[in-house]
Every structure is written in structure tokens, then in C-alpha cells.
Coordinates of C-alpha atoms in Angstrom, one line a residue:
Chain A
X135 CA 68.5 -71.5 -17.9
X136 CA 71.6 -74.0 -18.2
X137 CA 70.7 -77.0 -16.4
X138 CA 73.1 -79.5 -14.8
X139 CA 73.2 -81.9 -17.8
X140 CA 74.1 -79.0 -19.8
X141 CA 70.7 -78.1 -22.0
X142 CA 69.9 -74.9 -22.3
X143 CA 66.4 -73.5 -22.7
X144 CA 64.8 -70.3 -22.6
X145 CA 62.2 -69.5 -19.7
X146 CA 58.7 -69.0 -20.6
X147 CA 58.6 -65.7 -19.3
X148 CA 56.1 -62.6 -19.9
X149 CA 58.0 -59.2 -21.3
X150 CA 57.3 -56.2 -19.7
X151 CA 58.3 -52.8 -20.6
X152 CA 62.0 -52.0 -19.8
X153 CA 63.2 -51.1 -16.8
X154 CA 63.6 -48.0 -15.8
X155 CA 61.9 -46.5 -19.1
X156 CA 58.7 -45.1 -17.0
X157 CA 57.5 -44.6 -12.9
X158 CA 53.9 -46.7 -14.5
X159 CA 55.5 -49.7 -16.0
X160 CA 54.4 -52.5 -13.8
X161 CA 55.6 -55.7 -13.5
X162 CA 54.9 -59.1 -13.2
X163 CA 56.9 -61.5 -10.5
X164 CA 57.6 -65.4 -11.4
X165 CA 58.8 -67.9 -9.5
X166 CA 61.1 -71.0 -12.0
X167 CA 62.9 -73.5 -10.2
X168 CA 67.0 -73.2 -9.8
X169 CA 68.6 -76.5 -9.3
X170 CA 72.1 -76.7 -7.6
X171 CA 74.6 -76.2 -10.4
X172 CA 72.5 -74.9 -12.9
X173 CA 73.3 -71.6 -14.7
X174 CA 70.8 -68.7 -15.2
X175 CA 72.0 -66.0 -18.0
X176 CA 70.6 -62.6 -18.3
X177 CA 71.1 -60.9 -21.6
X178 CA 70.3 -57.8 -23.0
X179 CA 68.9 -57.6 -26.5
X180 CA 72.1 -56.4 -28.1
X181 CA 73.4 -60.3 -27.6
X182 CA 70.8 -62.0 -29.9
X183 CA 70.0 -59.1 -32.5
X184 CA 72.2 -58.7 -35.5
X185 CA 71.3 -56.3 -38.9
X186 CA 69.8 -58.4 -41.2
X187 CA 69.2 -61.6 -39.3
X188 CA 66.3 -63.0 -37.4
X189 CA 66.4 -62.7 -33.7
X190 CA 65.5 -66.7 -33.9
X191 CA 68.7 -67.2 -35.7
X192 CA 70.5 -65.1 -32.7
X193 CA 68.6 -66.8 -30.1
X194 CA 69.3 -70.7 -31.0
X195 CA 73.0 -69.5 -31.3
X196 CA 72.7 -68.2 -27.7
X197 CA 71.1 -71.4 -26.8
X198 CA 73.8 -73.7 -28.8
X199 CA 77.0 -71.4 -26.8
X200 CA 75.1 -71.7 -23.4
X201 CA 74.7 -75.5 -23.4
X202 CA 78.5 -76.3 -24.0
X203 CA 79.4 -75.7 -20.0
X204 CA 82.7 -74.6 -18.7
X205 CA 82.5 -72.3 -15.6
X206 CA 80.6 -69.1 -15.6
X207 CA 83.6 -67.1 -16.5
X208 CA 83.9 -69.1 -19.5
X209 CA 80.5 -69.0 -20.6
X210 CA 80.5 -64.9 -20.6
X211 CA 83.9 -64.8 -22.7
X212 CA 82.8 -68.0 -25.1
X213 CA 79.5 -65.6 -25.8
X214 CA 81.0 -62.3 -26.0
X215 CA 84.2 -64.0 -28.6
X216 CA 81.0 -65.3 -30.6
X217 CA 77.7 -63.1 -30.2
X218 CA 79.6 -59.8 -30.1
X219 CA 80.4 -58.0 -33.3
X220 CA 83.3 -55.7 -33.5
X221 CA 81.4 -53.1 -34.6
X222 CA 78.3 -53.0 -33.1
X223 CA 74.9 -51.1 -32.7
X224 CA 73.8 -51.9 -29.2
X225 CA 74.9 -52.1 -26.0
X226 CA 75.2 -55.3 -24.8
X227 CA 75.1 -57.1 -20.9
X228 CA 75.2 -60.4 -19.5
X229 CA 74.8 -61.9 -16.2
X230 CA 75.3 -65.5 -15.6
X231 CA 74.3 -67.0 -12.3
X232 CA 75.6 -70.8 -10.7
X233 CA 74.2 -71.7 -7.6
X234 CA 76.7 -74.6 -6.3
X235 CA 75.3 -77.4 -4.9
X236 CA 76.4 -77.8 -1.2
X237 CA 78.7 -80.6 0.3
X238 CA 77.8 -83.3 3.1
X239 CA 79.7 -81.0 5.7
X240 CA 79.5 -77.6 5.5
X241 CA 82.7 -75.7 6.7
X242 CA 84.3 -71.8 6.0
X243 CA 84.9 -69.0 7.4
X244 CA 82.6 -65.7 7.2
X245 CA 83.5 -62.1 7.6
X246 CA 82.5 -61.0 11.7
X247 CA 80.0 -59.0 9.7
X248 CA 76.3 -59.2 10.6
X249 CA 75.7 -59.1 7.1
X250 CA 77.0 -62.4 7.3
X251 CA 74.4 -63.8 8.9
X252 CA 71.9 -63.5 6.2
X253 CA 74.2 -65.4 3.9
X254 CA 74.4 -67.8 6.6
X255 CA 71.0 -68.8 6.8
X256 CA 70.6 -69.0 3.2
X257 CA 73.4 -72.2 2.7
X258 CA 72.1 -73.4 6.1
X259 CA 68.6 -73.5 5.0
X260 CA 69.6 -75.5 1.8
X261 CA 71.9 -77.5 3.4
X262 CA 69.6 -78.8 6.4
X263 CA 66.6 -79.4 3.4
X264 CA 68.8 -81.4 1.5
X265 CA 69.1 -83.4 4.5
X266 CA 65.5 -83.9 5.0
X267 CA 64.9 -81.3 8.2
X268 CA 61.5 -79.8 8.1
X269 CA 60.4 -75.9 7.5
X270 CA 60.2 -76.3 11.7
X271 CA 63.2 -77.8 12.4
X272 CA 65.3 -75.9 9.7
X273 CA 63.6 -72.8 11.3
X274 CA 64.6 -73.8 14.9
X275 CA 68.9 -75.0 14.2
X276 CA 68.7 -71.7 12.1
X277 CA 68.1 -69.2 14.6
X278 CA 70.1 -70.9 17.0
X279 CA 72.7 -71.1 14.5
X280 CA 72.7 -67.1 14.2
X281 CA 72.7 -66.7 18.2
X282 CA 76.0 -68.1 18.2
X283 CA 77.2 -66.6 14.7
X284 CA 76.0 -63.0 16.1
X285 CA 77.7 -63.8 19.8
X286 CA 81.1 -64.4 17.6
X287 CA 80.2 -60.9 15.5
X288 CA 79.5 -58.8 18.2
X289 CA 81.7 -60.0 21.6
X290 CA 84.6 -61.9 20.3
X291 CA 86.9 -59.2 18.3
X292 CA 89.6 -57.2 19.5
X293 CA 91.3 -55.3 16.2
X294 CA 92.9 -57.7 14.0
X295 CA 91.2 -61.1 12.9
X296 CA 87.9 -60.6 11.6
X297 CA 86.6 -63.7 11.0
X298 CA 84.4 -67.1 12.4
X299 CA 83.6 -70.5 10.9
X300 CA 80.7 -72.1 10.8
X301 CA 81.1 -76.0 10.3
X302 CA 78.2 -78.4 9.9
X303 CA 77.8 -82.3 9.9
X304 CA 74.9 -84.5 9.8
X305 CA 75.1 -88.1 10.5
X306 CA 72.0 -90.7 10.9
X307 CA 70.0 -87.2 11.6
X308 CA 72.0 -86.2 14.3
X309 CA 72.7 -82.7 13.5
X310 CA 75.9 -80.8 14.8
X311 CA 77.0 -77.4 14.2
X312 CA 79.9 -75.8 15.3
X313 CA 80.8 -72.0 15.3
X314 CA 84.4 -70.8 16.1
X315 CA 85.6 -67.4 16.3
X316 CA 89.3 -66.8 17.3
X317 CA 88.4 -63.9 19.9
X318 CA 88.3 -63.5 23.6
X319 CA 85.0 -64.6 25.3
X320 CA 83.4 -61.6 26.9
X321 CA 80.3 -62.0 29.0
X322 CA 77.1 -60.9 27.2
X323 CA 76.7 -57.6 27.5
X324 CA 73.4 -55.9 28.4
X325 CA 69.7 -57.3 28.4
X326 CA 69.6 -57.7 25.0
X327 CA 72.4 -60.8 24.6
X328 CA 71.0 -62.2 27.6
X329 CA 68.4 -63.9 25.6
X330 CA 70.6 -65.5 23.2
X331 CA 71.5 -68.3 25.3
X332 CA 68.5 -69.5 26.2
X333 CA 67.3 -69.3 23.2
X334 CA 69.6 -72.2 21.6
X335 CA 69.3 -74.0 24.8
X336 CA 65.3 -74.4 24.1
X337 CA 65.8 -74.7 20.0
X338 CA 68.7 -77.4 20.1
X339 CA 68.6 -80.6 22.4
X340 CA 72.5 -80.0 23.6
X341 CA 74.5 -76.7 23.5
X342 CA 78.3 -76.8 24.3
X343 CA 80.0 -73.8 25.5
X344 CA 83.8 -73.8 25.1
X345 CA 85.9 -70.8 25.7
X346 CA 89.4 -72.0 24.7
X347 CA 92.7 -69.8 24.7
X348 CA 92.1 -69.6 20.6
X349 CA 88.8 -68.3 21.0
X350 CA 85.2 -69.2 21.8
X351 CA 83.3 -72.6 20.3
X352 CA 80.0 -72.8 20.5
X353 CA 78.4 -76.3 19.5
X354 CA 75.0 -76.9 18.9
X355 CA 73.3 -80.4 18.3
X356 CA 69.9 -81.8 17.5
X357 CA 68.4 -84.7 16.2
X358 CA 65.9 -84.6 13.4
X359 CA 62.5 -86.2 14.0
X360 CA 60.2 -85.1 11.3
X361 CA 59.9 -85.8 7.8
X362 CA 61.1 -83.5 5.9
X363 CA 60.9 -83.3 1.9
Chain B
X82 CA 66.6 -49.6 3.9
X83 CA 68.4 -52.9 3.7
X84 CA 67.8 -55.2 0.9
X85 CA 66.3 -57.8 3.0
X86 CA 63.3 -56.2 4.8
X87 CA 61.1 -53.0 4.5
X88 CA 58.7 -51.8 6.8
X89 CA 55.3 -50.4 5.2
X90 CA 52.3 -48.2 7.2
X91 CA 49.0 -49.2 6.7
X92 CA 47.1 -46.8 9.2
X93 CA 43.5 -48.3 10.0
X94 CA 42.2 -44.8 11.1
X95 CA 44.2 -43.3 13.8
X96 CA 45.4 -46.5 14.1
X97 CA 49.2 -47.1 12.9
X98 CA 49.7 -49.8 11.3
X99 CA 53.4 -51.2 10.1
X100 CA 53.6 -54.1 8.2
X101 CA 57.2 -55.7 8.5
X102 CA 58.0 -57.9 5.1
X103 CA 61.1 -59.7 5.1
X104 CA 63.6 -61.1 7.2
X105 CA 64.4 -59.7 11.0
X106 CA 67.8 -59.8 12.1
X107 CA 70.2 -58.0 13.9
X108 CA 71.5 -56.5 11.1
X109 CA 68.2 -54.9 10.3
X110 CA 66.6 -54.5 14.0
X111 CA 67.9 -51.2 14.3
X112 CA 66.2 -49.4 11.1
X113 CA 62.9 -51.6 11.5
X114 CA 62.8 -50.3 15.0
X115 CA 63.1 -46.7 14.2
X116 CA 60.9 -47.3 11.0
X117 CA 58.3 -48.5 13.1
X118 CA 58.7 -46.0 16.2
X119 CA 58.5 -42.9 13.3
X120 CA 54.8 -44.1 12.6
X121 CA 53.7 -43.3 16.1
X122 CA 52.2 -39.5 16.9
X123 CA 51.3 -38.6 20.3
X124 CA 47.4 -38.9 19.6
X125 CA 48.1 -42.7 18.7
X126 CA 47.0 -44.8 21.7
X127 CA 48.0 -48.1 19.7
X128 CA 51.0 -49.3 17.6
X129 CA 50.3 -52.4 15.7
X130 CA 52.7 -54.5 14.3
X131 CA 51.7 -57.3 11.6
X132 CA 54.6 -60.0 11.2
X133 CA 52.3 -61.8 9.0
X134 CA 54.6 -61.3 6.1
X135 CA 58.1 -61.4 7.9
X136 CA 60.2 -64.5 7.0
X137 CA 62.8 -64.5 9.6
X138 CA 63.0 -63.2 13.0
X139 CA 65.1 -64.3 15.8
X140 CA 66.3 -62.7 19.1
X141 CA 67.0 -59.6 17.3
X142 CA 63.6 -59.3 16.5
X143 CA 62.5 -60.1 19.7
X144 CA 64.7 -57.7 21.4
X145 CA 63.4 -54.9 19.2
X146 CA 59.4 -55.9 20.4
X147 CA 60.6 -55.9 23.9
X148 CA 62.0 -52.6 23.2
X149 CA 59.2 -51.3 21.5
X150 CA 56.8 -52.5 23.9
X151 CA 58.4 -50.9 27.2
X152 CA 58.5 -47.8 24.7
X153 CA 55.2 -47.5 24.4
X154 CA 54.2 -48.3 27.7
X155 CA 55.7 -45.0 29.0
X156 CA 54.3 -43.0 26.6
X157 CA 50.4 -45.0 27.6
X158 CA 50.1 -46.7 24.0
X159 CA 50.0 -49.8 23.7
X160 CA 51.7 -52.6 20.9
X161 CA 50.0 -55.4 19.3
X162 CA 51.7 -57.9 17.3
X163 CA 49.8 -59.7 14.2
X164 CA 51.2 -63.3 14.0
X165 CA 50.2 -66.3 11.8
X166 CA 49.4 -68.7 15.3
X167 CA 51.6 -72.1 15.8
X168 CA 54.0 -70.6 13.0
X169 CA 57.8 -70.3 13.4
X170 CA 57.7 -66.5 14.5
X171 CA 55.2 -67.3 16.7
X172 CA 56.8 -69.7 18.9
X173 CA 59.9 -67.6 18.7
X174 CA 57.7 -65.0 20.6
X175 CA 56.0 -67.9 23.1
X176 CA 59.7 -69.5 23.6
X177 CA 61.1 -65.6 24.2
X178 CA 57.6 -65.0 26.7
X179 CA 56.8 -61.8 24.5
X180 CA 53.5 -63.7 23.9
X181 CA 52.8 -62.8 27.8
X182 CA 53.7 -59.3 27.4
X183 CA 52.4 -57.8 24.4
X184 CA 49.1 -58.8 22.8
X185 CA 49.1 -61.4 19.9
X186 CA 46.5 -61.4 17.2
X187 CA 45.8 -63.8 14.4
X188 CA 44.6 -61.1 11.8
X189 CA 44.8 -57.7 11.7
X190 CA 41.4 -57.2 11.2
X191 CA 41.3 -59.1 15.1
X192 CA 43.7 -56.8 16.5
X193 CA 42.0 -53.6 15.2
X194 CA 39.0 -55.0 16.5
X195 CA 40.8 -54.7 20.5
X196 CA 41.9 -51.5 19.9
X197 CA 38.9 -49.7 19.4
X198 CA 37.3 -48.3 22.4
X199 CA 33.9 -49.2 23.7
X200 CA 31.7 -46.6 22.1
X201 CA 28.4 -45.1 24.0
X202 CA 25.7 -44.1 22.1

């Protein structure tokens, strides 16, 4: 685990048996923290061992490359250049991992994919923490959020543009999302939209409806009240 | 099954029980409801459904209990949902009115209890 500051420590963790290597290996889930803009790097074995050395040896190398930063790209090649023989007896695998911290307003664009929507909710559910909402309130703007995200997915596209944004701002608490696709409004269809609406109307204090010639804009607002952490 | 939710049985006698983990939306209604339709047989009289371990459901979900419940109700079973009370799922099913259609239950052990029929000895 890089952190932000850029040092680079190895997670207490427990081995376990390989995976994959038998149906009655069992293993053991643990939860470590992961700031914004740290870097988590999975490595196979093949990275730290060498013939002849100590795997300490390989591993405080590992640690040394890790903490010099640069982006996650450039942290796989700087360790491959230096911990990778030519000729070598193992095969070896990396994974490096950055979650990027979030900005004061949250604006892009997302595929009109209802996978989407789970992607959604996890940088909404950051974002509205990191500005003190509570587990009730973030719970609340969230599913409201995915009414009008999954509206935009299901009603708005003809063929050709295949894509919504999703904006958010929060100033002195007052929450306000936005969510734009660049469809045609349709009517919701059958019982099952029909609850949508009323929905957000109940889990935000104002919902805007605005059905534009460039497509449909849904804005949702509410004001947080409780403390959050 | 998608990535973000399975659906487990846990039958309590001839009592199906299917145990949702994850999160509910509506890009996963459609296979939880069919996962959780497939555990009833025609000698089940009661379909329970135990949210305790879901993290996220919203109007999808809710759709999907509606669904389920209207289901059953043609066939004579009946659906009971297991909900941890005053949390988030749970007023998502008071603010949708499920909560006045379909049964809720605080444990499982509470719902089972309902289900079983008076027995003479």
C-alpha cells in the first residue's frame, strides 16, 4: 500500500494457500483502509524472489520502487525495468490500484448502460460522505439519483448517442444534482416506472423536471441536516 | 449471476427461504427475481425473502417485491420480506407502501414463526 505521501508499506495480511490450487482452501476476508490517491499493488511471488537472494532483499527493493510515485502506469514499468530479470524462473503479475480522490463538483458523462448505475452510486456515495451527508441521507439522494439516471437509460435513446451526465454541487449543504441525457422524453412506460417519480419527490425536498429540445434534465435538490462523519 | 448480488436458499422446512446479499438494482432485478421465483414448488404455501444482508435496493427492487407478491398471490402462497426495521431498505418499502402489502419481519426466525400453521393435537 502506497499512501498519498508516497511511503510504501506492506499489509499485515494472513497467507493462505493459492488460489485456485484446491476446491478446500479456505480463506480469510480483511478489511484495510484505502485513502483517496493511494496505490494498492498486487504482486505475484515471481516479483520479489530472485536465485540466491533473500526474499527480504526483494521485498525492501519492492518497497524502495513503490514509494517513488509517478502514475500507476509508471509504477508497473519502473518495477518490471528493475525487479524483472531477463531470464527468469517464474511467472510474474502485478496489479496496481489508485482510487482518485473526488472533486468539489462532480460532473461526466456515463454510458446509457444500467451497469452504470452501480458505478454511479459508488463516486456518489464518496462524494456526498466527503461532504458530511449521513448513511441516511447519502442513502436517500442515492436512490433518487439512480431514478433519474435509470429514466435517462431506459426512455431517453433513440439509436445514436448513448450517453447522460450526471453533475453534482454542494454549497452551504444544499445539495443539487443534475442528470441530462440528450434523448427525447417519453412518458413512463408501464407500472413499473410509475414509481420512480414519486420516489425522488419523497427522497429529495425539490425535484425539477425539464424536457428541453436537447433532451431531458432532471434536477434533484436537498439540504443536509444531519451530522454526518 | 452478476458481480454485485447473489441470491442464496436457506429452506426452513418446507419453507423457502432466499436470502438476497448485495446490492438491488435494475440491473440485477431481473435475475434475483427469477432466482427467487425458481425456489418455489407448488407444495410451498410461503416464499420468504430476508433483505437482511442486501445493501442497496431501490425502485427496481421494489418493483420486483410487488411483482413477486401479486405472483404468489395467484398461485395462494404467500411472500414475507425479512427487513432490519427503521433501516434504509426498510423505509424504501414504507415510502413505496410494500410495507402494507406484503408482511415485514424483523428476523427470520419471526417470519418462520407466522408461517407455520396452527397445529392441533
Amino acid at each position: 500500500m502506497i499512501r498519498r505521501d508516497g511511503e510504501a508499506t506492506y499489509l499485515p495480511l494472513q497467507g493462505s494457500m493459492p488460489l485456485g490450487v484446491s476446491g478446500l482452501a479456505r480463506y480469510r476476508s480483511e478489511v484495510h483502509a484505502f485513502e483517496s490517491e493511494a496505490t494498492l499493488v498486487l504482486y505475484t511471488d515471481g516479483l520479489v524472489e530472485s536465485p540466491g537472494k533473500s526474499i527480504d532483499d526483494g521485498l525492501e527493493r519492492l518497497r524502495g520502487l513503490a514509494a517513488r510515485g509517478g502514475t500507476t502506469d509508471a509504477l508497473c514499468a519502473r518495477l518490471v525495468a528493475q525487479l524483472v530479470p531477463e531470464q527468469r524462473r517464474d511467472d510474474v503479475a502485478i496489479l496496481a490500484a489508485r482510487v482518485p480522490s473526488l472533486p468539489e463538483r462532480l460532473g461526466r458523462s456515463w454510458p446509457a448502460d444500467r451497469r452504470s448505475l452501480a458505478q454511479i452510486r459508488l463516486v456518489l456515495r464518496r462524494w456526498l460522505r466527503a461532504r458530511g451527508a449521513t448513511d441516511d441521507e447519502v442513502y436517500d439522494i442515492i436512490v433518487a439519483c439512480q431514478e433519474a439516471c435509470s429514466n435517462a437509460i431506459e426512455h431517453a435513446y433513440g439509436p445514436g448517442r448513448h450517453s447522460f451526465d450526471v453533475q453534482a454541487t454542494c454549497e452551504e449543504r444544499h445539495v443539487r444534482l443534475r442528470v441530462a441525457d440528450h434523448g427525447r422524453w417519453r412518458a413512463p412506460r408501464g407500472t413499473n416506472r410509475g414509481r420512480g417519480m414519486p420516489m425522488m419527490e419523497r427522497l429529495m425536498d425539490r425535484v425539477t423536471l425539464d424536457r428541453a429540445d436537447d433532451g431531458t434534465h432532471v434536477v434533484l435538490e436537498r439540504t443536509l441536516r444531519g451530522q454526518g462523519s | 449471476m452478476s458481480m454485485l448480488v447473489r441470491v442464496h436458499q436457506e429452506a426452513a422446512g418446507d419453507v423457502p427461504v432466499g436470502v438476497v446479499e448485495g446490492e438491488v438494482d435494475s440491473s440485477t432485478s431481473a435475475e434475483i427475481h427469477a432466482a427467487l421465483r425458481s425456489l418455489l414448488t407448488n407444495r410451498s404455501t410461503t416464499l420468504i425473502v430476508d433483505l437482511t444482508g442486501t445493501g442497496y435496493l431501490d425502485s427496481a427492487g421494489v418493483n420486483l417485491l410487488f411483482a413477486l407478491d401479486a405472483e404468489l398471490r395467484q398461485r395462494q402462497q404467500r411472500l414475507r420480506v425479512v427487513v432490519v426495521p427503521a433501516s434504509p431498505i426498510a423505509r424504501m418499502l414504507a415510502i413505496t407502501g410494500l410495507d402494507r402489502t406484503v408482511p415485514m419481519h424483523a428476523t427470520r426466525a419471526d417470519a418462520l414463526e407466522q408461517t407455520r400453521p396452527p397445529r392441533s393435537s
